[in-house]
Short mmCIF file of C-alpha atoms in Angstrom, two decimals:
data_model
loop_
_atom_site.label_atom_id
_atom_site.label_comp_id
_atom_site.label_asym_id
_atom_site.label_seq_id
_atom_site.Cartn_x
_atom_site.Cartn_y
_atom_site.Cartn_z
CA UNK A 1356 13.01 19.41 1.55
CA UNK A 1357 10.41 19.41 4.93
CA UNK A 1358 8.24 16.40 3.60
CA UNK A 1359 9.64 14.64 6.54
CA UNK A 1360 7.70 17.28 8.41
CA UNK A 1361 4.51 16.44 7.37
CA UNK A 1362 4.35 13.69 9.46
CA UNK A 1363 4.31 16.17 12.25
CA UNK A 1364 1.39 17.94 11.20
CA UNK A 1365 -1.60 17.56 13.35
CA UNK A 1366 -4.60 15.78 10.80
CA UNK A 1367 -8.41 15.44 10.56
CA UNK A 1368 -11.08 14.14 8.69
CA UNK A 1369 -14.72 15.58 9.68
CA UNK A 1370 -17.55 13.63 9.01
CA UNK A 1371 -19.68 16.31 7.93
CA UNK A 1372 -19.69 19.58 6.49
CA UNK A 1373 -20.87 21.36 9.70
CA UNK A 1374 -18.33 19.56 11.79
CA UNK A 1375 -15.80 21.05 8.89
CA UNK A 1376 -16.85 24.37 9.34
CA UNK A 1377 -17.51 24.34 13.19
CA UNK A 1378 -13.67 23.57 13.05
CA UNK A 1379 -12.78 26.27 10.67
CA UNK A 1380 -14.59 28.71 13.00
CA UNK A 1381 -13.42 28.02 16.23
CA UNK A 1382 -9.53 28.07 14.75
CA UNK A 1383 -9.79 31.13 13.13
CA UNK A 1384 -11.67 32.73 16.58
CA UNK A 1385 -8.16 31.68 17.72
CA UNK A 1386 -6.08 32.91 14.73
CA UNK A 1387 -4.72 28.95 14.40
CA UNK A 1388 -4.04 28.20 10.79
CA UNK A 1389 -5.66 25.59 9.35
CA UNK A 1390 -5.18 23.83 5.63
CA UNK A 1391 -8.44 22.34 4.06
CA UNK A 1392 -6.86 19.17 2.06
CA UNK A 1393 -8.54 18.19 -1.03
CA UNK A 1394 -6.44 17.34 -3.77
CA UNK A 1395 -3.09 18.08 -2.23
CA UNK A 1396 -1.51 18.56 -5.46
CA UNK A 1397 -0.40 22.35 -4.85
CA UNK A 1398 0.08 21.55 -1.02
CA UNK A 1399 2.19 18.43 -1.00
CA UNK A 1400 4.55 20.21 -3.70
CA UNK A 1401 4.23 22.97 -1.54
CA UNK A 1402 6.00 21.14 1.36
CA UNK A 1403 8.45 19.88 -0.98
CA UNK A 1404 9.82 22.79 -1.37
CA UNK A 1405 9.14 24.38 1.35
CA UNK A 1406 11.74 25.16 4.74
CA UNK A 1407 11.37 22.54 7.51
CA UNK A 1408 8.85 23.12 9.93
CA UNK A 1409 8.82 23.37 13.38
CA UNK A 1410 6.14 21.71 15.51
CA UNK A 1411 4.50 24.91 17.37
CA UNK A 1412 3.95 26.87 13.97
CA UNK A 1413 2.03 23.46 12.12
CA UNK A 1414 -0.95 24.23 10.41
CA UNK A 1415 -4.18 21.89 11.40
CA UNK A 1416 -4.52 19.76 8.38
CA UNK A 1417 -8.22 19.13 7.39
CA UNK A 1418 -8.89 16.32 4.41
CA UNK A 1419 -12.22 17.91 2.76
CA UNK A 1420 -12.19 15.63 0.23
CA UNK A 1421 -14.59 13.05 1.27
CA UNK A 1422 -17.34 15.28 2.29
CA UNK A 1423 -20.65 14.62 0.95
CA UNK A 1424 -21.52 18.08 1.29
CA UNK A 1425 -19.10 18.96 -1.16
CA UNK A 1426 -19.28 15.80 -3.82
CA UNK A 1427 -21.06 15.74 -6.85
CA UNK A 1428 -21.98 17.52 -9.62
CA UNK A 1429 -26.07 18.56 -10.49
CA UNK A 1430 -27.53 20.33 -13.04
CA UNK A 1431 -30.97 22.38 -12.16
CA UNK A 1432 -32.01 23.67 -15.31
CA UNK A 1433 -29.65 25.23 -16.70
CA UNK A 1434 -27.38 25.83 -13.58
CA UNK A 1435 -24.31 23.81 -13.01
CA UNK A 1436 -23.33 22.91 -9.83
CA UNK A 1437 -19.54 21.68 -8.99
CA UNK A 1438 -19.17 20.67 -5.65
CA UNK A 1439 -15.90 21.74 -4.42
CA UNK A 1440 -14.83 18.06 -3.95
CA UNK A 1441 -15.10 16.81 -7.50
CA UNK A 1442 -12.15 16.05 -8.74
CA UNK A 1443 -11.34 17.11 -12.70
CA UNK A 1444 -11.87 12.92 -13.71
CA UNK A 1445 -15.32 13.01 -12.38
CA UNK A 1446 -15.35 16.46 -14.29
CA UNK A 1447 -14.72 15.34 -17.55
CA UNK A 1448 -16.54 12.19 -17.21
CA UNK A 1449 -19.84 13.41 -16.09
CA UNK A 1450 -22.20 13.21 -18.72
CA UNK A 1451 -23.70 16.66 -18.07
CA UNK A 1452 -20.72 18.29 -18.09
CA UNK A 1453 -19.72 16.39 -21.23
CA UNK A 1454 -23.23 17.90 -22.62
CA UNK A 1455 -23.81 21.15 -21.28
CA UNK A 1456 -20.82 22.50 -20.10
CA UNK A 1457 -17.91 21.11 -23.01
CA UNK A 1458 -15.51 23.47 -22.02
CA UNK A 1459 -15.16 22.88 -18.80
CA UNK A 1460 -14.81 18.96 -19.85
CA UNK A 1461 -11.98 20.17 -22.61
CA UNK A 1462 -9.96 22.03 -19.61
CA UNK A 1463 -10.43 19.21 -17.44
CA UNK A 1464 -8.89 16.93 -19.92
CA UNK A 1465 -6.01 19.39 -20.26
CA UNK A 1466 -5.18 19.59 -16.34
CA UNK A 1467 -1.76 17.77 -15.81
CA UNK A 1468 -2.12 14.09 -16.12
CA UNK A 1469 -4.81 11.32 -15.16
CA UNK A 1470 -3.27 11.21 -11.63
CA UNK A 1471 -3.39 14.61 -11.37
CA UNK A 1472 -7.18 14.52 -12.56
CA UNK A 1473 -7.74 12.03 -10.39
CA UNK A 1474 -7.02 14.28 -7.36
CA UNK A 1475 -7.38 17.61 -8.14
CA UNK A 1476 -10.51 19.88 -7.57
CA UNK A 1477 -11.45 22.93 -9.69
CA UNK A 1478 -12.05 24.28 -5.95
CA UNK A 1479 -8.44 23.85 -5.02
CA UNK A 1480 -7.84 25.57 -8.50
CA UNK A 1481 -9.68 28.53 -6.98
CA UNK A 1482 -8.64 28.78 -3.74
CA UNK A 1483 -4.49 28.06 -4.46
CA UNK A 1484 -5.02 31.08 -6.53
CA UNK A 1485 -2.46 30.09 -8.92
CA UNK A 1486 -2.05 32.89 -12.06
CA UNK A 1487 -1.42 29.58 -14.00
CA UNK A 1488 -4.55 27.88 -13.16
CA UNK A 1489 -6.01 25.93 -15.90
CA UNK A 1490 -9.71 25.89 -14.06
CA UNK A 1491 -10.00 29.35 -13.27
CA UNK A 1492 -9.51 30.70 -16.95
CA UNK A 1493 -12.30 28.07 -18.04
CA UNK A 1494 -14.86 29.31 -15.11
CA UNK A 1495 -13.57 33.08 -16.20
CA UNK A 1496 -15.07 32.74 -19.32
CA UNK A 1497 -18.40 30.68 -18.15
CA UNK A 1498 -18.70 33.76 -15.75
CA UNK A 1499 -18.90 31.49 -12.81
CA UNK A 1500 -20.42 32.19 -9.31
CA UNK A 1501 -18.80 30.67 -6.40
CA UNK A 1502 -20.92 29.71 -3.58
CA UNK A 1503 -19.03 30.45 0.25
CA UNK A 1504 -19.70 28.42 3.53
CA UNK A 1505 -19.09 29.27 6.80
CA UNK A 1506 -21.04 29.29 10.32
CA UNK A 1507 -22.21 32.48 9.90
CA UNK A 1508 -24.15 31.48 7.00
CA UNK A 1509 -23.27 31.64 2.98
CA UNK A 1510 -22.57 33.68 -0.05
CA UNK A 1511 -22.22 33.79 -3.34
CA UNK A 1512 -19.27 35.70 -4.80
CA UNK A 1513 -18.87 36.18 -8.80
CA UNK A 1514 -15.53 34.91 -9.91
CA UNK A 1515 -14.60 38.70 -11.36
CA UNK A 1516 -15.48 39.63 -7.61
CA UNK A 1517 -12.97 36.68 -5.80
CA UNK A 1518 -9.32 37.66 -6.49
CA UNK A 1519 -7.85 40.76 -4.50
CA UNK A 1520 -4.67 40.47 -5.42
CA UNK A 1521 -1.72 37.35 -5.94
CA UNK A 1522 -2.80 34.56 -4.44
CA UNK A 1523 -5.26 36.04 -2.32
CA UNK A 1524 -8.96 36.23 -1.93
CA UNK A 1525 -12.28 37.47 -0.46
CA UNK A 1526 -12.24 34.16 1.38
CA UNK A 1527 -12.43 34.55 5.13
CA UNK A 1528 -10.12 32.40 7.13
CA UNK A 1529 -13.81 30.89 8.56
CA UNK A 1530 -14.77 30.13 5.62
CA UNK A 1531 -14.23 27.20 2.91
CA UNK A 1532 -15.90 26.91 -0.85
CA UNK A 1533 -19.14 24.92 -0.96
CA UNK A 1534 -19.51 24.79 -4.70
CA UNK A 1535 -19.15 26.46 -8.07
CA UNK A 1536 -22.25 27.84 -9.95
CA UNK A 1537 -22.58 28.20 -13.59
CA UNK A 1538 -25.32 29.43 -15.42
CA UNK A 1539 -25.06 27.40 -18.48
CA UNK A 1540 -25.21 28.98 -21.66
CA UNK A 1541 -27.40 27.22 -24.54
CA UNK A 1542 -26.75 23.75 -25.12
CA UNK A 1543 -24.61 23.99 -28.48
CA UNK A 1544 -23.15 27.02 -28.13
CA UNK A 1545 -19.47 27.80 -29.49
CA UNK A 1546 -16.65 27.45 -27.23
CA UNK A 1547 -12.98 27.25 -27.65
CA UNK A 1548 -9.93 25.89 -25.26
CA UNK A 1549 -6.46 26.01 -25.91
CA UNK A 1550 -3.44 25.73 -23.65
CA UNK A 1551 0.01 25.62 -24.58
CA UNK A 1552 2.66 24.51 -22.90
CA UNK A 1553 6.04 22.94 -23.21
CA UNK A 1554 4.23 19.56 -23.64
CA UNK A 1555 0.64 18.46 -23.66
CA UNK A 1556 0.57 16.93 -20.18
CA UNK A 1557 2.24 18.22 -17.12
CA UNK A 1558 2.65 21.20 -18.47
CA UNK A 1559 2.08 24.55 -16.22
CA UNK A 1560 0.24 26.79 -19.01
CA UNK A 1561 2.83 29.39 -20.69
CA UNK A 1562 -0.94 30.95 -22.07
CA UNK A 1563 -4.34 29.20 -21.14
CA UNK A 1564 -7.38 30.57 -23.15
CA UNK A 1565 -11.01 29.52 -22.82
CA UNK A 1566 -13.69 30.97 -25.57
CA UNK A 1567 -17.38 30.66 -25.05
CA UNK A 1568 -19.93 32.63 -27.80
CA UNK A 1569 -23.65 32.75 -27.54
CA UNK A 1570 -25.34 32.61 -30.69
CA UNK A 1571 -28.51 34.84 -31.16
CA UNK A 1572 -30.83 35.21 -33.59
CA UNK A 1573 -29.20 32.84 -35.58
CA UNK A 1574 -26.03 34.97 -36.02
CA UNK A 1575 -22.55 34.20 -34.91
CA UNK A 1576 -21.59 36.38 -32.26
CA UNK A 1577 -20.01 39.71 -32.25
CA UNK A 1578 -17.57 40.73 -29.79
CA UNK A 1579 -14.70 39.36 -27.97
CA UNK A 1580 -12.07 40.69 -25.94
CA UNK A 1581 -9.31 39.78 -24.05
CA UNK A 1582 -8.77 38.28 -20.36
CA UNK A 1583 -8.17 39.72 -17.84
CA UNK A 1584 -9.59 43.25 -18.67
CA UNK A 1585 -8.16 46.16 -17.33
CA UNK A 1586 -11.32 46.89 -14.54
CA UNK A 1587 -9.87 43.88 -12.78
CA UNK A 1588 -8.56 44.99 -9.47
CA UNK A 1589 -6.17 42.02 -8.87
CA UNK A 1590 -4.27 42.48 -12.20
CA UNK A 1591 -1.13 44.51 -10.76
CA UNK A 1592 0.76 45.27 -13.67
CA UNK A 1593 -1.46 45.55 -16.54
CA UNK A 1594 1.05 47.22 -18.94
CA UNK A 1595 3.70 44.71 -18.05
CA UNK A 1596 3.73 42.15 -21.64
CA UNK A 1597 2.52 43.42 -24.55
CA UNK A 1598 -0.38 40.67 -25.84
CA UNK A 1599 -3.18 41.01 -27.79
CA UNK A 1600 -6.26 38.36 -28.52
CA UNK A 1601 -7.87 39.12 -31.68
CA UNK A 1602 -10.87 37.01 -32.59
CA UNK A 1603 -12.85 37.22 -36.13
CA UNK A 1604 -16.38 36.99 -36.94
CA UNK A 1605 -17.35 35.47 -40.59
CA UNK A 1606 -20.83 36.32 -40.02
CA UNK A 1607 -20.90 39.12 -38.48
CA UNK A 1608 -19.37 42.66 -37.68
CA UNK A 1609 -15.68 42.42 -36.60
CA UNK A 1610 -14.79 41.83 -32.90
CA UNK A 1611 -15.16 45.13 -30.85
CA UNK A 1612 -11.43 44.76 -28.90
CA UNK A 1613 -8.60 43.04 -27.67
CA UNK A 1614 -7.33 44.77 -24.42
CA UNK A 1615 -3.44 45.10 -24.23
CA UNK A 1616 -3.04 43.87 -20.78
CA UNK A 1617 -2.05 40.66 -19.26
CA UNK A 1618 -1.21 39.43 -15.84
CA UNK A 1619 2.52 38.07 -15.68
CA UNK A 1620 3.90 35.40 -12.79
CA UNK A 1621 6.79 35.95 -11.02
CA UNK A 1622 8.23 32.78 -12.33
CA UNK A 1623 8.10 33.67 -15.71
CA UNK A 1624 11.15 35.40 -16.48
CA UNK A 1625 10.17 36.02 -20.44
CA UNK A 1626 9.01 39.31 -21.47
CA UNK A 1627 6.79 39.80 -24.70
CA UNK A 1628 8.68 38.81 -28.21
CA UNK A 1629 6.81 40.24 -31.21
CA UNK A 1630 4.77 37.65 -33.01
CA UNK A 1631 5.99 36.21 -36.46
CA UNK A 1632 3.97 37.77 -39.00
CA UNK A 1633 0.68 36.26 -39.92
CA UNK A 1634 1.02 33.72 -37.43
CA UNK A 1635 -2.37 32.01 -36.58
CA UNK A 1636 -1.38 29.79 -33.54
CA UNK A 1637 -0.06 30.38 -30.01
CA UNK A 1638 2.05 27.36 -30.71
CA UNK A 1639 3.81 28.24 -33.87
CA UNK A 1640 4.16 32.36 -32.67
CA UNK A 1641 6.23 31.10 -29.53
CA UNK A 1642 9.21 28.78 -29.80
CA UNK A 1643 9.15 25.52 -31.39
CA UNK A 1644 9.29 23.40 -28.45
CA UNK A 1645 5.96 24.74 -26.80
CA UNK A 1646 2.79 21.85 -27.45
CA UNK A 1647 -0.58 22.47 -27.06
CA UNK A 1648 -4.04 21.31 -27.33
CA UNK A 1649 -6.76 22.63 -28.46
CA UNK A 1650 -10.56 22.04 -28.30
CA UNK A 1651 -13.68 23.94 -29.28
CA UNK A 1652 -16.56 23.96 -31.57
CA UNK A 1653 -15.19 26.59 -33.44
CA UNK A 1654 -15.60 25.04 -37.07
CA UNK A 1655 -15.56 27.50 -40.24
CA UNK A 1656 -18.54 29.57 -40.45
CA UNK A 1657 -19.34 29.00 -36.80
CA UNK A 1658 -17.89 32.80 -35.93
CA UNK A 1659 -15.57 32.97 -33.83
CA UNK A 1660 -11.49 31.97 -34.83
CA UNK A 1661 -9.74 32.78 -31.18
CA UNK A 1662 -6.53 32.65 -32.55
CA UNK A 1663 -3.71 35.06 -33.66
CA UNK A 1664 -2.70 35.56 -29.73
CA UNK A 1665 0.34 36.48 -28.96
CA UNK A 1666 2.02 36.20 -25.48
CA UNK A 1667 4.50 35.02 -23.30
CA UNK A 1668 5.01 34.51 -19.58
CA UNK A 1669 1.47 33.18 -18.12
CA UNK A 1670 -1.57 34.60 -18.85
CA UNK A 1671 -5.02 33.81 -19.18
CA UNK A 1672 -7.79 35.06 -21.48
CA UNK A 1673 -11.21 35.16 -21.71
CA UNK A 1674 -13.83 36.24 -24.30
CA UNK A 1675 -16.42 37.73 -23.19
CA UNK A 1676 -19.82 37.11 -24.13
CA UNK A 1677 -21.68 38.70 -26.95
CA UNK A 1678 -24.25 39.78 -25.47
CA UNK A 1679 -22.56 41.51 -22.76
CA UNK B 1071 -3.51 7.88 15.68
CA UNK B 1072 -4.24 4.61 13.66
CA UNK B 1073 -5.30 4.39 10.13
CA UNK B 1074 -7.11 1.33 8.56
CA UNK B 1075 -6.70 0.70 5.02
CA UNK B 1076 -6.57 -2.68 2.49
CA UNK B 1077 -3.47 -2.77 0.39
CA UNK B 1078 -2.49 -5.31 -1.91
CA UNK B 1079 -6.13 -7.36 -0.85
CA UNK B 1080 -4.36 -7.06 2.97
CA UNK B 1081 -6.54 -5.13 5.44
CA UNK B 1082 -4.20 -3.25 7.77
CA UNK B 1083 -4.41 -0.91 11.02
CA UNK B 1084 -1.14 1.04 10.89
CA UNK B 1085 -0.36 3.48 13.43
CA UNK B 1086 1.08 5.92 11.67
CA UNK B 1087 0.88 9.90 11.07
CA UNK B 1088 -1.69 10.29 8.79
CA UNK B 1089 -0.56 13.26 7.05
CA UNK B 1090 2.48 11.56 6.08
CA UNK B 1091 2.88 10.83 2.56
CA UNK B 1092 1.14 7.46 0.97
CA UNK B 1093 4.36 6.74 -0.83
CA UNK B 1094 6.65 7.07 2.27
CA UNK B 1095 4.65 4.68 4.92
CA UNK B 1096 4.04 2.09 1.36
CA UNK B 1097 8.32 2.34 1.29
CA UNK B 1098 9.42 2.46 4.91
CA UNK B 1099 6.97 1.08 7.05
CA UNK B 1100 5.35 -1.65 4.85
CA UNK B 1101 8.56 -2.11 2.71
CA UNK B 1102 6.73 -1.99 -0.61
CA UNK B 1103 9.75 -0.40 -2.20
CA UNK B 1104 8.41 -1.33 -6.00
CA UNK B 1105 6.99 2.20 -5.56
CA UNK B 1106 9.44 4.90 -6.15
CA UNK B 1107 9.89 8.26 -5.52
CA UNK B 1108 11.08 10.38 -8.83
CA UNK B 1109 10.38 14.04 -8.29
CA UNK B 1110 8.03 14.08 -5.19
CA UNK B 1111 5.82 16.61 -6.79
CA UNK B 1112 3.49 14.92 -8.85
CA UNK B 1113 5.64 15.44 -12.41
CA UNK B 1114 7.16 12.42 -13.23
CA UNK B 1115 4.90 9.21 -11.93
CA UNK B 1116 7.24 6.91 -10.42
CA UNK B 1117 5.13 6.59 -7.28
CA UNK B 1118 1.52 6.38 -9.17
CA UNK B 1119 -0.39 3.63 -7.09
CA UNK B 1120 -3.89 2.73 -7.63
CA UNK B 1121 -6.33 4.28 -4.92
CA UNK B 1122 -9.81 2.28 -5.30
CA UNK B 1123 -8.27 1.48 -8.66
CA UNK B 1124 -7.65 4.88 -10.44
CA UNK B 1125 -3.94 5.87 -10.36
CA UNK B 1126 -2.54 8.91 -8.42
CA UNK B 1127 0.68 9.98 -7.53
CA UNK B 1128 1.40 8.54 -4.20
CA UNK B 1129 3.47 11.44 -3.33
CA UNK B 1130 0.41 13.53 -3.44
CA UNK B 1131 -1.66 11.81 -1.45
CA UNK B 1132 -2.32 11.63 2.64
CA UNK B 1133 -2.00 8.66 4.37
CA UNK B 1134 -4.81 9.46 6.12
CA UNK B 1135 -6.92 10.42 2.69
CA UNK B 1136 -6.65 6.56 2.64
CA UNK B 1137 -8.24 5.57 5.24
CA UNK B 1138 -10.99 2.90 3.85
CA UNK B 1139 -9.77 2.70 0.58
CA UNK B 1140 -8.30 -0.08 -1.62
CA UNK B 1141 -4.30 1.01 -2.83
CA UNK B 1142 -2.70 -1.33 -4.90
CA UNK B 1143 1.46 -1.22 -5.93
CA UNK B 1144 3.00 -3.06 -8.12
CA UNK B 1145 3.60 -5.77 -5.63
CA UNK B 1146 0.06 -6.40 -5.85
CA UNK B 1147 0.16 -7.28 -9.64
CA UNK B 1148 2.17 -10.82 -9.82
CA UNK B 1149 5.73 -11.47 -8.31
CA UNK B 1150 8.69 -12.49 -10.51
CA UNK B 1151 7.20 -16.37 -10.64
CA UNK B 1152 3.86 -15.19 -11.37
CA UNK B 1153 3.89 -12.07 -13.61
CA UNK B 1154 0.66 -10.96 -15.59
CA UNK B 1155 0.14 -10.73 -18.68
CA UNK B 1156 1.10 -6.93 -18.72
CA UNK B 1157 4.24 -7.15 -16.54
CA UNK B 1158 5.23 -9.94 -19.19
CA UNK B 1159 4.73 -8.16 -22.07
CA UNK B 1160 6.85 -5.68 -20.81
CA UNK B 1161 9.27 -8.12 -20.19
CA UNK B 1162 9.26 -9.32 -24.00
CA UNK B 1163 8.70 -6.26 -25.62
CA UNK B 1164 11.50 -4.16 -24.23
CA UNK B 1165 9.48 -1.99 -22.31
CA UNK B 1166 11.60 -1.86 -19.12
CA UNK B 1167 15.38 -0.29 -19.37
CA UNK B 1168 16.18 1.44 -16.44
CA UNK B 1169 12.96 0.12 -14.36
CA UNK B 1170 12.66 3.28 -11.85
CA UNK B 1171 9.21 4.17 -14.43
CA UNK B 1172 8.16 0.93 -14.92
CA UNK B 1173 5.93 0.29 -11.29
CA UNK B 1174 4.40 3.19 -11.99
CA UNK B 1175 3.87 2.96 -16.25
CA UNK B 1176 2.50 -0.78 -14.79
CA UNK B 1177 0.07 0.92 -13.13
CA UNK B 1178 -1.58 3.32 -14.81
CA UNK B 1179 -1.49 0.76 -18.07
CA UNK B 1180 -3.36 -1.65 -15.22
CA UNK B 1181 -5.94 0.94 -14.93
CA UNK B 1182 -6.43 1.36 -18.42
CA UNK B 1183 -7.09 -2.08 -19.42
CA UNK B 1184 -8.87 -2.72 -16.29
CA UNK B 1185 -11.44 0.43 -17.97
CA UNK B 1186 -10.44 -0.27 -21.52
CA UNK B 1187 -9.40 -4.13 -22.49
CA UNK B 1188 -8.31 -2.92 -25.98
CA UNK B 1189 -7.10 0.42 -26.33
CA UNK B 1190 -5.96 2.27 -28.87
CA UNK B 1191 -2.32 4.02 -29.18
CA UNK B 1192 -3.78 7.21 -27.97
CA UNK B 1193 -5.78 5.81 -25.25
CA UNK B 1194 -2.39 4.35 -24.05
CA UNK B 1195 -0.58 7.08 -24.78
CA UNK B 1196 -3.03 9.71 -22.28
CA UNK B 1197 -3.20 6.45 -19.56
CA UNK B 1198 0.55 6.89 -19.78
CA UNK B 1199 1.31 10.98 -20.05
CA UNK B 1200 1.71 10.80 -16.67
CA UNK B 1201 4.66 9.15 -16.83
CA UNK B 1202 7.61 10.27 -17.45
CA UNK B 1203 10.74 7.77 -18.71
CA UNK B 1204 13.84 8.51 -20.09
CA UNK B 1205 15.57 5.47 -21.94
CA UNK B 1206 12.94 3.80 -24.08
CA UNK B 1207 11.45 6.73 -25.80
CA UNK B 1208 8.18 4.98 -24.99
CA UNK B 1209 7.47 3.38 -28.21
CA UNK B 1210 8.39 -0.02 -26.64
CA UNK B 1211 6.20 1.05 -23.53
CA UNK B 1212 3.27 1.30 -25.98
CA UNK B 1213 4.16 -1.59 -28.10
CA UNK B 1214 4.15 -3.93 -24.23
CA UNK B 1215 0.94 -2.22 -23.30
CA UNK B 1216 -0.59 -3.51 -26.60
CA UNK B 1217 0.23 -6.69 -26.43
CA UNK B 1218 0.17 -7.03 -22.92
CA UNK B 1219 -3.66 -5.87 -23.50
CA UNK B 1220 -3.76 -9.08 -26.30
CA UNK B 1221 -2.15 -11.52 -23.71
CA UNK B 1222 -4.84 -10.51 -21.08
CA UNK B 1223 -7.27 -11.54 -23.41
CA UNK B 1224 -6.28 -14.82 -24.05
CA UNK B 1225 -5.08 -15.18 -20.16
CA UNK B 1226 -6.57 -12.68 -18.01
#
């Protein structure tokens, strides 16, 4: 246990985003390291854990989660903007989020415990690049942008685009996340969310899923298929677990696929049981003791019934949109 | 480096590290030992404090993240001559067994009736998922949360 050592750790607050990334710049010119604190609740457990320290290696802490240029949450038509300092309370408590974006307020909900929610940041979500992040399955399916700071000006990166491999990212060491960008779909439209876990809070996701349809011309939506697809570069082992998504339309043709690949973390040591026959929920087709919640605007005759997954280990789905 | 904070309604300059964690300079250098430390990652909620008045796990949280803010531990509630309504009714109803959960259930049940003067059992059941306890089964947690929300009414 080093958290001894974290007293040792050089720390700084900038008053202003510039002054943040002015800092970010000139350390990674000198190949320092440097940890942009938000949340802290992957860091902190990090250090737990971690070896002790010692003083000449210390990374430069820098607490990010006070700046204004990274609070709030705005809505421009019908374009969501998370700053990368809102934490998953103010998430699930905005009232535009709680109206236009109802999945990403179910996740939030679902993400540890209040004090956890009080703390954490889908940004941190992101950039921790956990395979058992809550957030980024939710943003998967919402086919979220992220927007990327640094001195030398910024970018937008789609989330398919982000990942390169475990844990890692298209993130330069100069640079830090501004904000995530959604373009909403219409107000209404179905979603689902379901985690399961070995209890309801706390729980690091065994299976995460996040559903969004878009309805057109009055018709329930088509398609669906499983997260992540094969085409994604930073799934390694796409054979490893055998899991399937199926979803069913009432209203219209039958779903198009469910991809046979899943992403696996090293900490799971479970490998794929088949699923009980005729099993309908993630929660009854693994072993008793795993709890879930679910959420969604999936009601009879609304299309889409997400359910019938089977997996084990962690892994996250997504449904794509109809009309893609 | 020096850190200026109010806990408890006391303003304080502490010169202290201030990436060191909340719940270590609350324990050793201000001797607020009401908070405890269960699992030092965030799990298990012993160490929840309130920060501006929402709860978070003081184990997770920079001293200097502080800096400003409001924290209040359980010694900011009432003392043993002067408990509140909630700390009574956990008194009466059995809540308490053990005690290392109880600064922290305190807490977060604080926060809830400070949002929510009459919640339901589910309301107090999510302000409470956070922590964890293992003697009372939480039933009597809920039942002292309930009432303690009924005493606060009568005697805030």
């Amino acid at each position: 246990m080093s958290v001894a050592g974290l007293a040792l750790h050089p720390f700084t607050a900038p008053r202003n985003l510039p002054e943040a990334l002015g800092l970010l710049a000139e350390r990674a010119a000198r190949n320092e390291k440097t940890v942009l604190l938000a949340g802290g609740t992957d860091w902190f457990v990090e250090r737990h854990v971690a070896p002790p320290e010692t003083e000449g290696t210390l990374p430069l802490v820098v607490d990010v989660s006070r700046l204004e240029g990274l609070r709030g949450v705005s809505l421009d038509g019908d374009t969501l903007r998370v700053g990368a300092g809102v934490t998953y309370l103010e998430l699930r408590k905005d009232p535009r989020v709680v109206a236009r974006g109802p999945l990403l307020a179910a996740m939030a909900r679902d993400v540890g415990a209040l004090q956890i929610q009080a703390r954490g940041t889908l940004a941190g979500n992101l950039a921790s690049g956990s395979p058992a992040a809550d957030g980024v399955c939710a943003l998967a399916a919402l086919d979220a942008t992220l927007l990327l700071r640094s001195v030398r000006g910024a970018r937008r990166v789609p989330l398919s685009g982000f990942y390169t491999g475990y844990r890692k990212s298209v993130l330069a060491p100069d640079e830090l996340i501004e904000a995530i960008e959604i373009a909403l779909p219409p107000a209404g439209s179905p979603f689902a969310w379901r985690k399961v876990g070995t209890r309801q809070a706390q729980a690091i996701s065994k299976v995460a899923l996040a559903a969004l349809a878009v309805v057109e011309n009055g018709r329930a939506p088509a398609s669906a298929s499983a997260w992540p697809p094969s085409r994604r570069r930073w799934l390694s082992s796409p054979r490893r677990g055998r899991s399937g998504c199926r979803a069913r339309s009432r209203r219209s043709p039958p779903p198009i696929s469910s991809a046979p690949s899943s992403r696996t973390s090293p900490r799971s040591t479970t490998s794929a049981r088949p699923p009980p026959t005729g099993a309908t929920s993630p929660s009854r087709s693994s072993r008793g003791s795993s709890r879930g919640s679910r959420s969604g605007i999936f009601p009879a005759g609304a299309g889409l019934t997400p359910f019938g997954l089977r997996a084990t280990g962690r892994l996250q789905w997504r449904l794509l949109r109809a009309s893609e | 480096m020096s850190v200026t904070l109010t806990v408890n309604g006391s303003l304080l300059t502490l010169e202290a590290p201030p990436a060191a964690r909340l719940l270590d300079v609350l324990r050793e250098r201000l001797g607020l030992t009401g908070t405890k430390e269960g699992c030092g990652e965030g799990e298990c909620g012993a160490c929840t404090v309130l920060v501006d008045g929402v709860p978070v796990n003081s184990c997770l949280v920079a001293l200097g993240q502080c800096a400003g803010r409001e924290v209040t531990t359980v010694e900011g509630l009432g003392d043993a001559q002067h408990l509140t309504p909630l700390q009574e009714a956990m008194v009466t109803e059995g809540g308490a067994q053990c005690g290392i959960c109880t600064p922290g259930m305190l807490l977060s049940a604080e926060a809830l009736l400070r949002e929510k003067p009459a919640p339901t059992d589910g309301e107090i059941r999510e302000a409470i998922a956070g922590n964890v306890c293992r003697c009372t089964g939480y039933q009597r947690i809920v039942n002292a949360i309930t009432e303690g929300a009924r005493r606060r009414e009568v005697r805030p």
